[in-house]
Amino acid sequence: MTRLTTHADPASQRFVANESAMRELVDELHRKLDAARAGGGEAATERHRARGKFTARERIERLVDRGAAFLELSALAGCDMYEGDAPGAGIVTGIGPIHGVPCVIVANDATVKGGTYFPMTVKKHLRAQEIALENRLPCIYLVDSGGAYLPLQAEVFPDREHFGRIFFNQARMSAAGIAQIAAVMGSCTAGGAYVPAMSDESV
């Protein structure tokens, strides 16, 4: 490996300006990640908990092996879209071990518009499935969804890589021996009902 022969001068005006600009960008990134992790906000989360339900992130925390890392995917999907109504695109996706087996986990965030699917929610769900298919990882779906977000439903079904593709992918993976498991934890209407219906096992 070639070593860098130049040296940064942390006292130089250019270095200080670059460091300041980078810190601002990192702070902005952290703010956006915090907003995505907050889901639908404090009031929506309180209503959700008042129904005796865990949030999507709390469900994942209890599902994966204790002390194990959960690699979140596409955390900023939906950022600055839909007038801020879909933090994290209303779904949490990632990879975590369950009894030592790495699994792709897809959890609807019901604090965000009842866990409904925005166009970007679909894209995020499909990306998680793509990773599962490429790596032959079992898929665990934590379903709490009202289906498509009705004001934007015309944008949810229009092309090959949209809502219906989720169910097609489930069928493909199931046929290939990649387990599809759904746990219904709340609303399960319209498009939200197809995920457990297309799974190998549903609880």
Coordinates of C-alpha atoms in Angstrom, one line a residue:
M1 CA 0.0 0.0 0.0
T2 CA 1.4 3.4 -1.0
R3 CA 1.8 5.8 2.0
L4 CA 0.6 9.4 1.8
T5 CA 3.7 11.6 2.0
T6 CA 1.8 14.8 2.6
H7 CA 0.8 16.1 6.0
A8 CA -2.4 17.9 7.0
D9 CA -1.9 21.1 8.9
P10 CA -4.7 21.2 11.5
A11 CA -3.9 24.8 12.2
S12 CA -4.3 26.0 8.6
Q13 CA -7.3 28.0 7.6
R14 CA -8.3 25.5 4.9
F15 CA -8.2 22.6 7.3
V16 CA -10.3 24.4 9.9
A17 CA -12.9 25.4 7.3
N18 CA -13.1 21.8 5.9
E19 CA -13.4 20.4 9.4
S20 CA -16.2 22.8 10.3
A21 CA -18.0 22.0 7.1
M22 CA -17.7 18.3 7.7
R23 CA -18.9 18.6 11.3
E24 CA -22.0 20.4 10.1
L25 CA -22.7 17.6 7.6
V26 CA -22.2 14.9 10.2
D27 CA -24.5 16.8 12.7
E28 CA -27.1 17.0 9.9
L29 CA -26.8 13.3 9.2
H30 CA -27.3 12.5 12.9
R31 CA -30.3 14.8 13.1
K32 CA -31.9 13.0 10.1
L33 CA -31.1 9.6 11.5
D34 CA -32.7 10.6 14.8
A35 CA -35.8 11.8 13.0
A36 CA -36.1 8.5 11.1
R37 CA -35.6 6.5 14.3
A38 CA -38.4 8.5 16.0
G39 CA -40.9 7.2 13.5
G40 CA -44.2 9.0 13.6
G41 CA -43.2 11.1 16.6
E42 CA -43.9 11.2 20.3
A43 CA -47.7 11.5 20.1
A44 CA -48.1 8.6 17.6
T45 CA -45.7 6.5 19.6
E46 CA -47.6 7.1 22.8
R47 CA -50.9 6.2 21.1
H48 CA -49.2 3.0 19.8
R49 CA -48.0 2.0 23.3
A50 CA -51.4 2.8 24.8
R51 CA -52.7 -0.1 22.7
G52 CA -50.2 -2.3 24.4
K53 CA -47.9 -2.6 21.4
F54 CA -44.2 -2.4 21.0
T55 CA -42.7 -0.1 18.3
A56 CA -41.1 -1.7 15.3
R57 CA -37.6 -1.1 16.7
E58 CA -38.6 -2.6 20.1
R59 CA -39.9 -5.7 18.3
I60 CA -36.7 -6.1 16.4
E61 CA -34.7 -5.6 19.6
R62 CA -36.6 -8.4 21.3
L63 CA -36.4 -10.7 18.2
V64 CA -32.7 -10.7 17.5
D65 CA -30.2 -12.6 19.7
R66 CA -29.5 -10.7 22.9
G67 CA -26.5 -8.5 22.6
A68 CA -26.2 -9.1 18.9
A69 CA -25.8 -6.3 16.4
F70 CA -28.7 -5.3 14.0
L71 CA -27.4 -3.9 10.7
E72 CA -30.1 -1.5 9.7
L73 CA -30.6 -0.9 5.9
S74 CA -31.8 2.2 4.1
A75 CA -32.4 4.2 7.3
L76 CA -32.8 7.5 5.5
A77 CA -35.3 6.2 2.8
G78 CA -38.1 8.7 2.5
C79 CA -36.0 11.5 4.0
D80 CA -37.3 15.0 3.0
M81 CA -40.0 13.3 1.0
Y82 CA -43.8 13.4 1.3
E83 CA -43.7 16.6 3.3
G84 CA -41.9 14.8 6.1
D85 CA -44.8 12.4 6.7
A86 CA -42.8 9.2 6.1
P87 CA -39.6 9.1 8.3
G88 CA -37.6 6.0 7.4
A89 CA -40.3 5.4 4.7
G90 CA -42.5 4.0 7.5
I91 CA -40.6 0.6 7.7
V92 CA -37.5 -0.7 9.5
T93 CA -35.4 -3.2 7.5
G94 CA -32.1 -4.8 8.3
I95 CA -30.1 -8.0 9.1
G96 CA -29.8 -9.6 12.5
P97 CA -29.1 -13.0 13.9
I98 CA -32.0 -15.1 15.3
H99 CA -30.7 -18.2 17.2
G100 CA -27.4 -17.6 15.4
V101 CA -29.0 -17.5 11.9
P102 CA -28.6 -14.2 10.0
C103 CA -32.0 -13.1 8.9
V104 CA -33.4 -10.2 6.9
I105 CA -36.1 -8.5 9.1
V106 CA -38.8 -6.2 7.7
A107 CA -40.9 -4.4 10.3
N108 CA -43.8 -2.0 9.5
D109 CA -43.7 1.1 11.7
A110 CA -47.3 1.6 12.6
T111 CA -46.5 5.0 14.1
V112 CA -46.0 6.3 10.6
K113 CA -49.4 6.6 8.9
G114 CA -50.6 3.3 10.3
G115 CA -47.7 1.4 8.7
T116 CA -49.0 2.1 5.2
Y117 CA -46.8 1.8 2.1
F118 CA -45.6 4.9 0.4
P119 CA -43.8 4.5 -2.9
M120 CA -40.5 4.7 -1.2
T121 CA -41.6 2.1 1.4
V122 CA -42.1 -0.3 -1.4
K123 CA -38.6 0.4 -2.7
K124 CA -37.1 -0.1 0.7
H125 CA -38.9 -3.4 1.2
L126 CA -37.8 -4.6 -2.2
R127 CA -34.2 -3.7 -1.5
A128 CA -34.2 -5.8 1.7
Q129 CA -35.7 -8.7 -0.2
E130 CA -33.0 -8.3 -2.9
I131 CA -30.3 -8.7 -0.3
A132 CA -32.1 -11.7 1.2
L133 CA -32.3 -13.4 -2.2
E134 CA -28.7 -12.7 -3.1
N135 CA -27.4 -14.0 0.2
R136 CA -30.1 -16.7 0.8
L137 CA -31.1 -15.2 4.1
P138 CA -34.5 -16.1 5.7
C139 CA -37.0 -13.3 5.8
I140 CA -38.9 -12.3 8.9
Y141 CA -41.8 -9.9 8.3
L142 CA -43.2 -8.1 11.4
V143 CA -46.6 -7.0 9.9
D144 CA -48.5 -4.0 11.3
S145 CA -49.7 -2.3 8.1
G146 CA -52.8 -0.8 6.6
G147 CA -51.6 -1.6 3.1
A148 CA -51.0 1.1 0.5
Y149 CA -51.1 4.8 1.5
L150 CA -54.3 5.6 -0.3
P151 CA -53.5 9.2 -1.3
L152 CA -50.5 7.9 -3.2
Q153 CA -51.8 4.4 -4.2
A154 CA -51.6 5.3 -7.9
E155 CA -47.8 5.6 -7.5
V156 CA -47.5 2.3 -5.5
F157 CA -48.5 -0.1 -8.2
P158 CA -47.4 1.3 -11.6
D159 CA -44.3 -0.6 -12.6
R160 CA -42.4 -3.9 -12.4
E161 CA -40.5 -2.9 -9.3
H162 CA -43.4 -1.9 -7.1
F163 CA -45.9 -3.3 -4.6
G164 CA -46.8 -6.5 -6.4
R165 CA -43.1 -7.3 -6.7
I166 CA -42.9 -7.9 -2.9
F167 CA -45.2 -10.9 -3.2
F168 CA -43.6 -12.2 -6.3
N169 CA -40.2 -12.1 -4.5
Q170 CA -41.8 -14.0 -1.6
A171 CA -42.9 -16.7 -4.0
R172 CA -39.5 -16.9 -5.7
M173 CA -37.6 -17.1 -2.4
S174 CA -40.0 -19.7 -0.9
A175 CA -39.6 -21.9 -4.0
A176 CA -35.8 -21.5 -3.7
G177 CA -36.0 -22.8 -0.1
I178 CA -35.4 -19.4 1.5
A179 CA -37.8 -19.2 4.5
Q180 CA -40.5 -16.6 4.5
I181 CA -42.0 -16.1 8.0
A182 CA -44.6 -13.5 9.0
A183 CA -45.7 -12.4 12.5
V184 CA -48.9 -10.4 12.4
M185 CA -48.7 -7.8 15.2
G186 CA -51.5 -5.4 14.3
S187 CA -53.3 -4.2 11.3
C188 CA -53.1 -6.5 8.3
T189 CA -55.4 -5.1 5.7
A190 CA -55.3 -4.8 1.9
G191 CA -51.7 -5.1 0.7
G192 CA -50.6 -5.7 4.2
A193 CA -52.5 -9.0 4.2
Y194 CA -50.7 -10.4 1.3
V195 CA -47.3 -10.6 3.0
P196 CA -48.5 -13.2 5.6
A197 CA -50.6 -14.9 3.0
M198 CA -47.5 -15.5 0.8
S199 CA -45.3 -16.6 3.7
D200 CA -44.3 -20.2 4.4
E201 CA -45.3 -19.7 8.0
S202 CA -47.5 -17.0 9.7
V203 CA -48.2 -16.3 13.3

